[in-house]
Amino acid sequence: MKLPLCVPVRLALAAGAAEVRLRQLFPRIMWALTPSSPERDEPFAEMQRIESDPEYRALFLAGLDAAIVQNAEAAVDELRNAIRPDTEERAA
């Protein structure tokens, strides 16, 4: 036996009204039971911004290039000092 169409509609309306009433009576419990989106990781959010914002990407890549150059120059200086000591050390 089929139920009339109005019965499922009334059940849906009653469930919605019950949810509203429960939210009013027990806000903390309903907040805890409501699924929430997980917090985004900062590195992932940073990557999304780099991929989606061309201006930010340009700034990020410029900073990255400068950091790579700085680290490469520091490594070259360390290698030079390891291979050929400073002139002060040669005189001694």
PDB file of N, CA and C in Angstrom:
ATOM      1  N   MET A   1       0.840  -1.174   0.000  1.00  0.00           N
ATOM      2  CA  MET A   1       0.000   0.000   0.000  1.00  0.00           C
ATOM      3  C   MET A   1       0.888   1.242   0.000  1.00  0.00           C
ATOM      4  N   LYS A   2       0.613   2.128  -0.920  1.00  0.00           N
ATOM      5  CA  LYS A   2       1.392   3.353  -1.053  1.00  0.00           C
ATOM      6  C   LYS A   2       0.847   4.429  -0.133  1.00  0.00           C
ATOM      7  N   LEU A   3       1.787   5.176   0.443  1.00  0.00           N
ATOM      8  CA  LEU A   3       1.390   6.313   1.263  1.00  0.00           C
ATOM      9  C   LEU A   3       1.099   7.502   0.365  1.00  0.00           C
ATOM     10  N   PRO A   4       0.181   8.339   0.775  1.00  0.00           N
ATOM     11  CA  PRO A   4      -0.055   9.555  -0.007  1.00  0.00           C
ATOM     12  C   PRO A   4       1.196  10.439   0.013  1.00  0.00           C
ATOM     13  N   LEU A   5       1.328  11.274  -0.979  1.00  0.00           N
ATOM     14  CA  LEU A   5       2.500  12.127  -1.129  1.00  0.00           C
ATOM     15  C   LEU A   5       2.670  13.083   0.049  1.00  0.00           C
ATOM     16  N   CYS A   6       1.593  13.472   0.685  1.00  0.00           N
ATOM     17  CA  CYS A   6       1.680  14.459   1.758  1.00  0.00           C
ATOM     18  C   CYS A   6       2.355  13.889   3.008  1.00  0.00           C
ATOM     19  N   VAL A   7       2.360  12.566   3.202  1.00  0.00           N
ATOM     20  CA  VAL A   7       2.960  11.974   4.405  1.00  0.00           C
ATOM     21  C   VAL A   7       4.479  12.168   4.416  1.00  0.00           C
ATOM     22  N   PRO A   8       5.221  11.847   3.350  1.00  0.00           N
ATOM     23  CA  PRO A   8       6.663  12.090   3.384  1.00  0.00           C
ATOM     24  C   PRO A   8       7.008  13.575   3.518  1.00  0.00           C
ATOM     25  N   VAL A   9       6.198  14.415   2.916  1.00  0.00           N
ATOM     26  CA  VAL A   9       6.442  15.856   3.020  1.00  0.00           C
ATOM     27  C   VAL A   9       6.264  16.304   4.457  1.00  0.00           C
ATOM     28  N   ARG A  10       5.222  15.828   5.104  1.00  0.00           N
ATOM     29  CA  ARG A  10       4.983  16.188   6.505  1.00  0.00           C
ATOM     30  C   ARG A  10       6.093  15.651   7.401  1.00  0.00           C
ATOM     31  N   LEU A  11       6.573  14.451   7.116  1.00  0.00           N
ATOM     32  CA  LEU A  11       7.676  13.898   7.903  1.00  0.00           C
ATOM     33  C   LEU A  11       8.940  14.742   7.743  1.00  0.00           C
ATOM     34  N   ALA A  12       9.221  15.178   6.529  1.00  0.00           N
ATOM     35  CA  ALA A  12      10.396  16.013   6.292  1.00  0.00           C
ATOM     36  C   ALA A  12      10.268  17.349   7.012  1.00  0.00           C
ATOM     37  N   LEU A  13       9.082  17.941   6.967  1.00  0.00           N
ATOM     38  CA  LEU A  13       8.862  19.210   7.670  1.00  0.00           C
ATOM     39  C   LEU A  13       8.973  19.027   9.176  1.00  0.00           C
ATOM     40  N   ALA A  14       8.438  17.928   9.696  1.00  0.00           N
ATOM     41  CA  ALA A  14       8.514  17.662  11.134  1.00  0.00           C
ATOM     42  C   ALA A  14       9.963  17.441  11.568  1.00  0.00           C
ATOM     43  N   ALA A  15      10.737  16.731  10.753  1.00  0.00           N
ATOM     44  CA  ALA A  15      12.146  16.509  11.084  1.00  0.00           C
ATOM     45  C   ALA A  15      12.915  17.828  11.077  1.00  0.00           C
ATOM     46  N   GLY A  16      12.638  18.685  10.113  1.00  0.00           N
ATOM     47  CA  GLY A  16      13.292  19.988  10.066  1.00  0.00           C
ATOM     48  C   GLY A  16      12.933  20.849  11.258  1.00  0.00           C
ATOM     49  N   ALA A  17      11.658  20.829  11.646  1.00  0.00           N
ATOM     50  CA  ALA A  17      11.225  21.599  12.815  1.00  0.00           C
ATOM     51  C   ALA A  17      11.866  21.051  14.081  1.00  0.00           C
ATOM     52  N   ALA A  18      11.977  19.728  14.175  1.00  0.00           N
ATOM     53  CA  ALA A  18      12.616  19.127  15.344  1.00  0.00           C
ATOM     54  C   ALA A  18      14.087  19.525  15.417  1.00  0.00           C
ATOM     55  N   GLU A  19      14.751  19.569  14.280  1.00  0.00           N
ATOM     56  CA  GLU A  19      16.157  19.975  14.263  1.00  0.00           C
ATOM     57  C   GLU A  19      16.315  21.422  14.729  1.00  0.00           C
ATOM     58  N   VAL A  20      15.442  22.291  14.256  1.00  0.00           N
ATOM     59  CA  VAL A  20      15.498  23.696  14.667  1.00  0.00           C
ATOM     60  C   VAL A  20      15.278  23.814  16.168  1.00  0.00           C
ATOM     61  N   ARG A  21      14.311  23.080  16.673  1.00  0.00           N
ATOM     62  CA  ARG A  21      14.010  23.130  18.113  1.00  0.00           C
ATOM     63  C   ARG A  21      15.179  22.585  18.935  1.00  0.00           C
ATOM     64  N   LEU A  22      15.786  21.496  18.480  1.00  0.00           N
ATOM     65  CA  LEU A  22      16.942  20.947  19.193  1.00  0.00           C
ATOM     66  C   LEU A  22      18.118  21.918  19.171  1.00  0.00           C
ATOM     67  N   ARG A  23      18.305  22.594  18.050  1.00  0.00           N
ATOM     68  CA  ARG A  23      19.384  23.588  17.985  1.00  0.00           C
ATOM     69  C   ARG A  23      19.154  24.730  18.970  1.00  0.00           C
ATOM     70  N   GLN A  24      17.898  25.101  19.175  1.00  0.00           N
ATOM     71  CA  GLN A  24      17.594  26.167  20.127  1.00  0.00           C
ATOM     72  C   GLN A  24      17.793  25.696  21.561  1.00  0.00           C
ATOM     73  N   LEU A  25      17.374  24.472  21.857  1.00  0.00           N
ATOM     74  CA  LEU A  25      17.457  23.968  23.226  1.00  0.00           C
ATOM     75  C   LEU A  25      18.871  23.533  23.610  1.00  0.00           C
ATOM     76  N   PHE A  26      19.580  22.919  22.685  1.00  0.00           N
ATOM     77  CA  PHE A  26      20.894  22.355  22.991  1.00  0.00           C
ATOM     78  C   PHE A  26      21.929  22.821  21.966  1.00  0.00           C
ATOM     79  N   PRO A  27      22.309  24.090  22.019  1.00  0.00           N
ATOM     80  CA  PRO A  27      23.211  24.593  20.973  1.00  0.00           C
ATOM     81  C   PRO A  27      24.585  23.917  20.982  1.00  0.00           C
ATOM     82  N   ARG A  28      25.126  23.635  22.164  1.00  0.00           N
ATOM     83  CA  ARG A  28      26.462  23.032  22.206  1.00  0.00           C
ATOM     84  C   ARG A  28      26.457  21.603  21.692  1.00  0.00           C
ATOM     85  N   ILE A  29      25.439  20.852  22.066  1.00  0.00           N
ATOM     86  CA  ILE A  29      25.355  19.468  21.597  1.00  0.00           C
ATOM     87  C   ILE A  29      25.169  19.451  20.085  1.00  0.00           C
ATOM     88  N   MET A  30      24.302  20.302  19.585  1.00  0.00           N
ATOM     89  CA  MET A  30      24.067  20.326  18.141  1.00  0.00           C
ATOM     90  C   MET A  30      25.313  20.805  17.393  1.00  0.00           C
ATOM     91  N   TRP A  31      26.063  21.742  18.006  1.00  0.00           N
ATOM     92  CA  TRP A  31      27.299  22.201  17.373  1.00  0.00           C
ATOM     93  C   TRP A  31      28.295  21.047  17.288  1.00  0.00           C
ATOM     94  N   ALA A  32      28.368  20.241  18.363  1.00  0.00           N
ATOM     95  CA  ALA A  32      29.299  19.112  18.370  1.00  0.00           C
ATOM     96  C   ALA A  32      28.884  18.042  17.365  1.00  0.00           C
ATOM     97  N   LEU A  33      27.590  17.872  17.151  1.00  0.00           N
ATOM     98  CA  LEU A  33      27.114  16.838  16.242  1.00  0.00           C
ATOM     99  C   LEU A  33      27.117  17.275  14.779  1.00  0.00           C
ATOM    100  N   THR A  34      27.190  18.566  14.542  1.00  0.00           N
ATOM    101  CA  THR A  34      27.174  19.071  13.168  1.00  0.00           C
ATOM    102  C   THR A  34      28.540  18.852  12.531  1.00  0.00           C
ATOM    103  N   PRO A  35      28.592  18.185  11.395  1.00  0.00           N
ATOM    104  CA  PRO A  35      29.892  17.980  10.752  1.00  0.00           C
ATOM    105  C   PRO A  35      30.470  19.313  10.290  1.00  0.00           C
ATOM    106  N   SER A  36      31.746  19.472  10.516  1.00  0.00           N
ATOM    107  CA  SER A  36      32.406  20.706  10.092  1.00  0.00           C
ATOM    108  C   SER A  36      33.539  20.351   9.143  1.00  0.00           C
ATOM    109  N   SER A  37      33.898  21.312   8.327  1.00  0.00           N
ATOM    110  CA  SER A  37      34.988  21.069   7.392  1.00  0.00           C
ATOM    111  C   SER A  37      36.303  21.048   8.166  1.00  0.00           C
ATOM    112  N   PRO A  38      37.213  20.174   7.810  1.00  0.00           N
ATOM    113  CA  PRO A  38      38.482  20.097   8.528  1.00  0.00           C
ATOM    114  C   PRO A  38      39.304  21.356   8.289  1.00  0.00           C
ATOM    115  N   GLU A  39      40.134  21.673   9.266  1.00  0.00           N
ATOM    116  CA  GLU A  39      41.006  22.833   9.138  1.00  0.00           C
ATOM    117  C   GLU A  39      42.020  22.562   8.029  1.00  0.00           C
ATOM    118  N   ARG A  40      42.275  23.579   7.237  1.00  0.00           N
ATOM    119  CA  ARG A  40      43.233  23.411   6.152  1.00  0.00           C
ATOM    120  C   ARG A  40      44.642  23.598   6.683  1.00  0.00           C
ATOM    121  N   ASP A  41      45.540  22.801   6.168  1.00  0.00           N
ATOM    122  CA  ASP A  41      46.935  22.946   6.534  1.00  0.00           C
ATOM    123  C   ASP A  41      47.485  24.205   5.880  1.00  0.00           C
ATOM    124  N   GLU A  42      48.331  24.903   6.632  1.00  0.00           N
ATOM    125  CA  GLU A  42      48.899  26.136   6.102  1.00  0.00           C
ATOM    126  C   GLU A  42      49.740  25.906   4.844  1.00  0.00           C
ATOM    127  N   PRO A  43      50.600  24.885   4.816  1.00  0.00           N
ATOM    128  CA  PRO A  43      51.367  24.700   3.568  1.00  0.00           C
ATOM    129  C   PRO A  43      50.467  24.434   2.362  1.00  0.00           C
ATOM    130  N   PHE A  44      49.393  23.672   2.567  1.00  0.00           N
ATOM    131  CA  PHE A  44      48.490  23.385   1.463  1.00  0.00           C
ATOM    132  C   PHE A  44      47.786  24.662   1.011  1.00  0.00           C
ATOM    133  N   ALA A  45      47.365  25.489   1.963  1.00  0.00           N
ATOM    134  CA  ALA A  45      46.714  26.753   1.616  1.00  0.00           C
ATOM    135  C   ALA A  45      47.692  27.664   0.875  1.00  0.00           C
ATOM    136  N   GLU A  46      48.953  27.640   1.311  1.00  0.00           N
ATOM    137  CA  GLU A  46      49.977  28.442   0.640  1.00  0.00           C
ATOM    138  C   GLU A  46      50.164  27.974  -0.805  1.00  0.00           C
ATOM    139  N   MET A  47      50.197  26.668  -1.009  1.00  0.00           N
ATOM    140  CA  MET A  47      50.352  26.133  -2.366  1.00  0.00           C
ATOM    141  C   MET A  47      49.162  26.508  -3.248  1.00  0.00           C
ATOM    142  N   GLN A  48      47.969  26.450  -2.688  1.00  0.00           N
ATOM    143  CA  GLN A  48      46.790  26.829  -3.463  1.00  0.00           C
ATOM    144  C   GLN A  48      46.853  28.296  -3.863  1.00  0.00           C
ATOM    145  N   ARG A  49      47.326  29.136  -2.938  1.00  0.00           N
ATOM    146  CA  ARG A  49      47.418  30.559  -3.265  1.00  0.00           C
ATOM    147  C   ARG A  49      48.482  30.794  -4.339  1.00  0.00           C
ATOM    148  N   ILE A  50      49.596  30.077  -4.246  1.00  0.00           N
ATOM    149  CA  ILE A  50      50.654  30.219  -5.250  1.00  0.00           C
ATOM    150  C   ILE A  50      50.133  29.811  -6.623  1.00  0.00           C
ATOM    151  N   GLU A  51      49.347  28.732  -6.667  1.00  0.00           N
ATOM    152  CA  GLU A  51      48.846  28.241  -7.948  1.00  0.00           C
ATOM    153  C   GLU A  51      47.747  29.126  -8.531  1.00  0.00           C
ATOM    154  N   SER A  52      46.967  29.773  -7.678  1.00  0.00           N
ATOM    155  CA  SER A  52      45.799  30.492  -8.182  1.00  0.00           C
ATOM    156  C   SER A  52      46.017  31.992  -8.380  1.00  0.00           C
ATOM    157  N   ASP A  53      46.972  32.590  -7.673  1.00  0.00           N
ATOM    158  CA  ASP A  53      47.168  34.037  -7.736  1.00  0.00           C
ATOM    159  C   ASP A  53      48.476  34.347  -8.474  1.00  0.00           C
ATOM    160  N   PRO A  54      48.408  34.864  -9.703  1.00  0.00           N
ATOM    161  CA  PRO A  54      49.635  35.110 -10.476  1.00  0.00           C
ATOM    162  C   PRO A  54      50.579  36.124  -9.824  1.00  0.00           C
ATOM    163  N   GLU A  55      50.033  37.162  -9.209  1.00  0.00           N
ATOM    164  CA  GLU A  55      50.894  38.163  -8.565  1.00  0.00           C
ATOM    165  C   GLU A  55      51.628  37.555  -7.377  1.00  0.00           C
ATOM    166  N   TYR A  56      50.910  36.785  -6.573  1.00  0.00           N
ATOM    167  CA  TYR A  56      51.535  36.147  -5.416  1.00  0.00           C
ATOM    168  C   TYR A  56      52.564  35.116  -5.876  1.00  0.00           C
ATOM    169  N   ARG A  57      52.253  34.411  -6.973  1.00  0.00           N
ATOM    170  CA  ARG A  57      53.197  33.434  -7.523  1.00  0.00           C
ATOM    171  C   ARG A  57      54.495  34.126  -7.921  1.00  0.00           C
ATOM    172  N   ALA A  58      54.380  35.289  -8.574  1.00  0.00           N
ATOM    173  CA  ALA A  58      55.575  36.020  -8.995  1.00  0.00           C
ATOM    174  C   ALA A  58      56.400  36.451  -7.788  1.00  0.00           C
ATOM    175  N   LEU A  59      55.744  36.960  -6.749  1.00  0.00           N
ATOM    176  CA  LEU A  59      56.465  37.352  -5.532  1.00  0.00           C
ATOM    177  C   LEU A  59      57.128  36.147  -4.876  1.00  0.00           C
ATOM    178  N   PHE A  60      56.395  35.048  -4.791  1.00  0.00           N
ATOM    179  CA  PHE A  60      56.932  33.846  -4.158  1.00  0.00           C
ATOM    180  C   PHE A  60      58.143  33.325  -4.920  1.00  0.00           C
ATOM    181  N   LEU A  61      58.031  33.257  -6.248  1.00  0.00           N
ATOM    182  CA  LEU A  61      59.137  32.735  -7.045  1.00  0.00           C
ATOM    183  C   LEU A  61      60.348  33.663  -6.999  1.00  0.00           C
ATOM    184  N   ALA A  62      60.121  34.978  -6.931  1.00  0.00           N
ATOM    185  CA  ALA A  62      61.240  35.915  -6.807  1.00  0.00           C
ATOM    186  C   ALA A  62      61.960  35.701  -5.478  1.00  0.00           C
ATOM    187  N   GLY A  63      61.198  35.532  -4.412  1.00  0.00           N
ATOM    188  CA  GLY A  63      61.808  35.254  -3.109  1.00  0.00           C
ATOM    189  C   GLY A  63      62.525  33.918  -3.090  1.00  0.00           C
ATOM    190  N   LEU A  64      61.942  32.934  -3.741  1.00  0.00           N
ATOM    191  CA  LEU A  64      62.568  31.611  -3.815  1.00  0.00           C
ATOM    192  C   LEU A  64      63.877  31.680  -4.595  1.00  0.00           C
ATOM    193  N   ASP A  65      63.863  32.389  -5.718  1.00  0.00           N
ATOM    194  CA  ASP A  65      65.089  32.546  -6.511  1.00  0.00           C
ATOM    195  C   ASP A  65      66.176  33.243  -5.700  1.00  0.00           C
ATOM    196  N   ALA A  66      65.812  34.293  -4.968  1.00  0.00           N
ATOM    197  CA  ALA A  66      66.793  35.015  -4.156  1.00  0.00           C
ATOM    198  C   ALA A  66      67.368  34.112  -3.066  1.00  0.00           C
ATOM    199  N   ALA A  67      66.537  33.298  -2.450  1.00  0.00           N
ATOM    200  CA  ALA A  67      67.015  32.390  -1.403  1.00  0.00           C
ATOM    201  C   ALA A  67      67.943  31.330  -1.984  1.00  0.00           C
ATOM    202  N   ILE A  68      67.622  30.828  -3.173  1.00  0.00           N
ATOM    203  CA  ILE A  68      68.483  29.825  -3.812  1.00  0.00           C
ATOM    204  C   ILE A  68      69.836  30.434  -4.158  1.00  0.00           C
ATOM    205  N   VAL A  69      69.830  31.645  -4.703  1.00  0.00           N
ATOM    206  CA  VAL A  69      71.084  32.318  -5.052  1.00  0.00           C
ATOM    207  C   VAL A  69      71.913  32.565  -3.799  1.00  0.00           C
ATOM    208  N   GLN A  70      71.280  33.013  -2.731  1.00  0.00           N
ATOM    209  CA  GLN A  70      71.995  33.282  -1.482  1.00  0.00           C
ATOM    210  C   GLN A  70      72.625  32.000  -0.933  1.00  0.00           C
ATOM    211  N   ASN A  71      71.887  30.912  -0.933  1.00  0.00           N
ATOM    212  CA  ASN A  71      72.427  29.648  -0.429  1.00  0.00           C
ATOM    213  C   ASN A  71      73.531  29.109  -1.338  1.00  0.00           C
ATOM    214  N   ALA A  72      73.375  29.282  -2.641  1.00  0.00           N
ATOM    215  CA  ALA A  72      74.418  28.828  -3.567  1.00  0.00           C
ATOM    216  C   ALA A  72      75.702  29.633  -3.365  1.00  0.00           C
ATOM    217  N   GLU A  73      75.587  30.946  -3.191  1.00  0.00           N
ATOM    218  CA  GLU A  73      76.772  31.777  -2.955  1.00  0.00           C
ATOM    219  C   GLU A  73      77.450  31.412  -1.646  1.00  0.00           C
ATOM    220  N   ALA A  74      76.664  31.117  -0.618  1.00  0.00           N
ATOM    221  CA  ALA A  74      77.244  30.703   0.658  1.00  0.00           C
ATOM    222  C   ALA A  74      77.974  29.371   0.511  1.00  0.00           C
ATOM    223  N   ALA A  75      77.410  28.446  -0.254  1.00  0.00           N
ATOM    224  CA  ALA A  75      78.070  27.155  -0.476  1.00  0.00           C
ATOM    225  C   ALA A  75      79.365  27.334  -1.260  1.00  0.00           C
ATOM    226  N   VAL A  76      79.357  28.217  -2.265  1.00  0.00           N
ATOM    227  CA  VAL A  76      80.571  28.483  -3.047  1.00  0.00           C
ATOM    228  C   VAL A  76      81.645  29.082  -2.154  1.00  0.00           C
ATOM    229  N   ASP A  77      81.283  30.018  -1.292  1.00  0.00           N
ATOM    230  CA  ASP A  77      82.254  30.616  -0.371  1.00  0.00           C
ATOM    231  C   ASP A  77      82.847  29.567   0.563  1.00  0.00           C
ATOM    232  N   GLU A  78      82.019  28.660   1.055  1.00  0.00           N
ATOM    233  CA  GLU A  78      82.527  27.600   1.931  1.00  0.00           C
ATOM    234  C   GLU A  78      83.496  26.695   1.180  1.00  0.00           C
ATOM    235  N   LEU A  79      83.156  26.354  -0.053  1.00  0.00           N
ATOM    236  CA  LEU A  79      84.061  25.512  -0.848  1.00  0.00           C
ATOM    237  C   LEU A  79      85.377  26.227  -1.137  1.00  0.00           C
ATOM    238  N   ARG A  80      85.315  27.511  -1.476  1.00  0.00           N
ATOM    239  CA  ARG A  80      86.545  28.273  -1.727  1.00  0.00           C
ATOM    240  C   ARG A  80      87.428  28.303  -0.491  1.00  0.00           C
ATOM    241  N   ASN A  81      86.813  28.530   0.665  1.00  0.00           N
ATOM    242  CA  ASN A  81      87.586  28.578   1.901  1.00  0.00           C
ATOM    243  C   ASN A  81      88.155  27.209   2.252  1.00  0.00           C
ATOM    244  N   ALA A  82      87.462  26.143   1.900  1.00  0.00           N
ATOM    245  CA  ALA A  82      87.965  24.803   2.192  1.00  0.00           C
ATOM    246  C   ALA A  82      89.121  24.441   1.262  1.00  0.00           C
ATOM    247  N   ILE A  83      89.035  24.857   0.006  1.00  0.00           N
ATOM    248  CA  ILE A  83      90.076  24.517  -0.970  1.00  0.00           C
ATOM    249  C   ILE A  83      91.270  25.454  -0.837  1.00  0.00           C
ATOM    250  N   ARG A  84      91.010  26.733  -0.735  1.00  0.00           N
ATOM    251  CA  ARG A  84      92.065  27.735  -0.702  1.00  0.00           C
ATOM    252  C   ARG A  84      91.826  28.612   0.521  1.00  0.00           C
ATOM    253  N   PRO A  85      92.618  28.429   1.583  1.00  0.00           N
ATOM    254  CA  PRO A  85      92.401  29.238   2.785  1.00  0.00           C
ATOM    255  C   PRO A  85      92.654  30.724   2.509  1.00  0.00           C
ATOM    256  N   ASP A  86      92.140  31.554   3.403  1.00  0.00           N
ATOM    257  CA  ASP A  86      92.321  33.003   3.250  1.00  0.00           C
ATOM    258  C   ASP A  86      93.801  33.363   3.263  1.00  0.00           C
ATOM    259  N   THR A  87      94.130  34.540   2.766  1.00  0.00           N
ATOM    260  CA  THR A  87      95.526  34.980   2.687  1.00  0.00           C
ATOM    261  C   THR A  87      96.131  35.147   4.069  1.00  0.00           C
ATOM    262  N   GLU A  88      95.353  35.463   5.074  1.00  0.00           N
ATOM    263  CA  GLU A  88      95.878  35.620   6.431  1.00  0.00           C
ATOM    264  C   GLU A  88      96.411  34.287   6.944  1.00  0.00           C
ATOM    265  N   GLU A  89      95.746  33.204   6.618  1.00  0.00           N
ATOM    266  CA  GLU A  89      96.191  31.893   7.073  1.00  0.00           C
ATOM    267  C   GLU A  89      97.435  31.450   6.300  1.00  0.00           C
ATOM    268  N   ARG A  90      97.581  31.864   5.057  1.00  0.00           N
ATOM    269  CA  ARG A  90      98.759  31.490   4.272  1.00  0.00           C
ATOM    270  C   ARG A  90     100.016  32.164   4.820  1.00  0.00           C
ATOM    271  N   ALA A  91      99.878  33.396   5.276  1.00  0.00           N
ATOM    272  CA  ALA A  91     101.035  34.138   5.768  1.00  0.00           C
ATOM    273  C   ALA A  91     101.577  33.531   7.052  1.00  0.00           C
ATOM    274  N   ALA A  92     100.765  32.877   7.823  1.00  0.00           N
ATOM    275  CA  ALA A  92     101.215  32.329   9.106  1.00  0.00           C
ATOM    276  C   ALA A  92     102.000  31.072   8.984  1.00  0.00           C
TER     277      ALA A  92
END
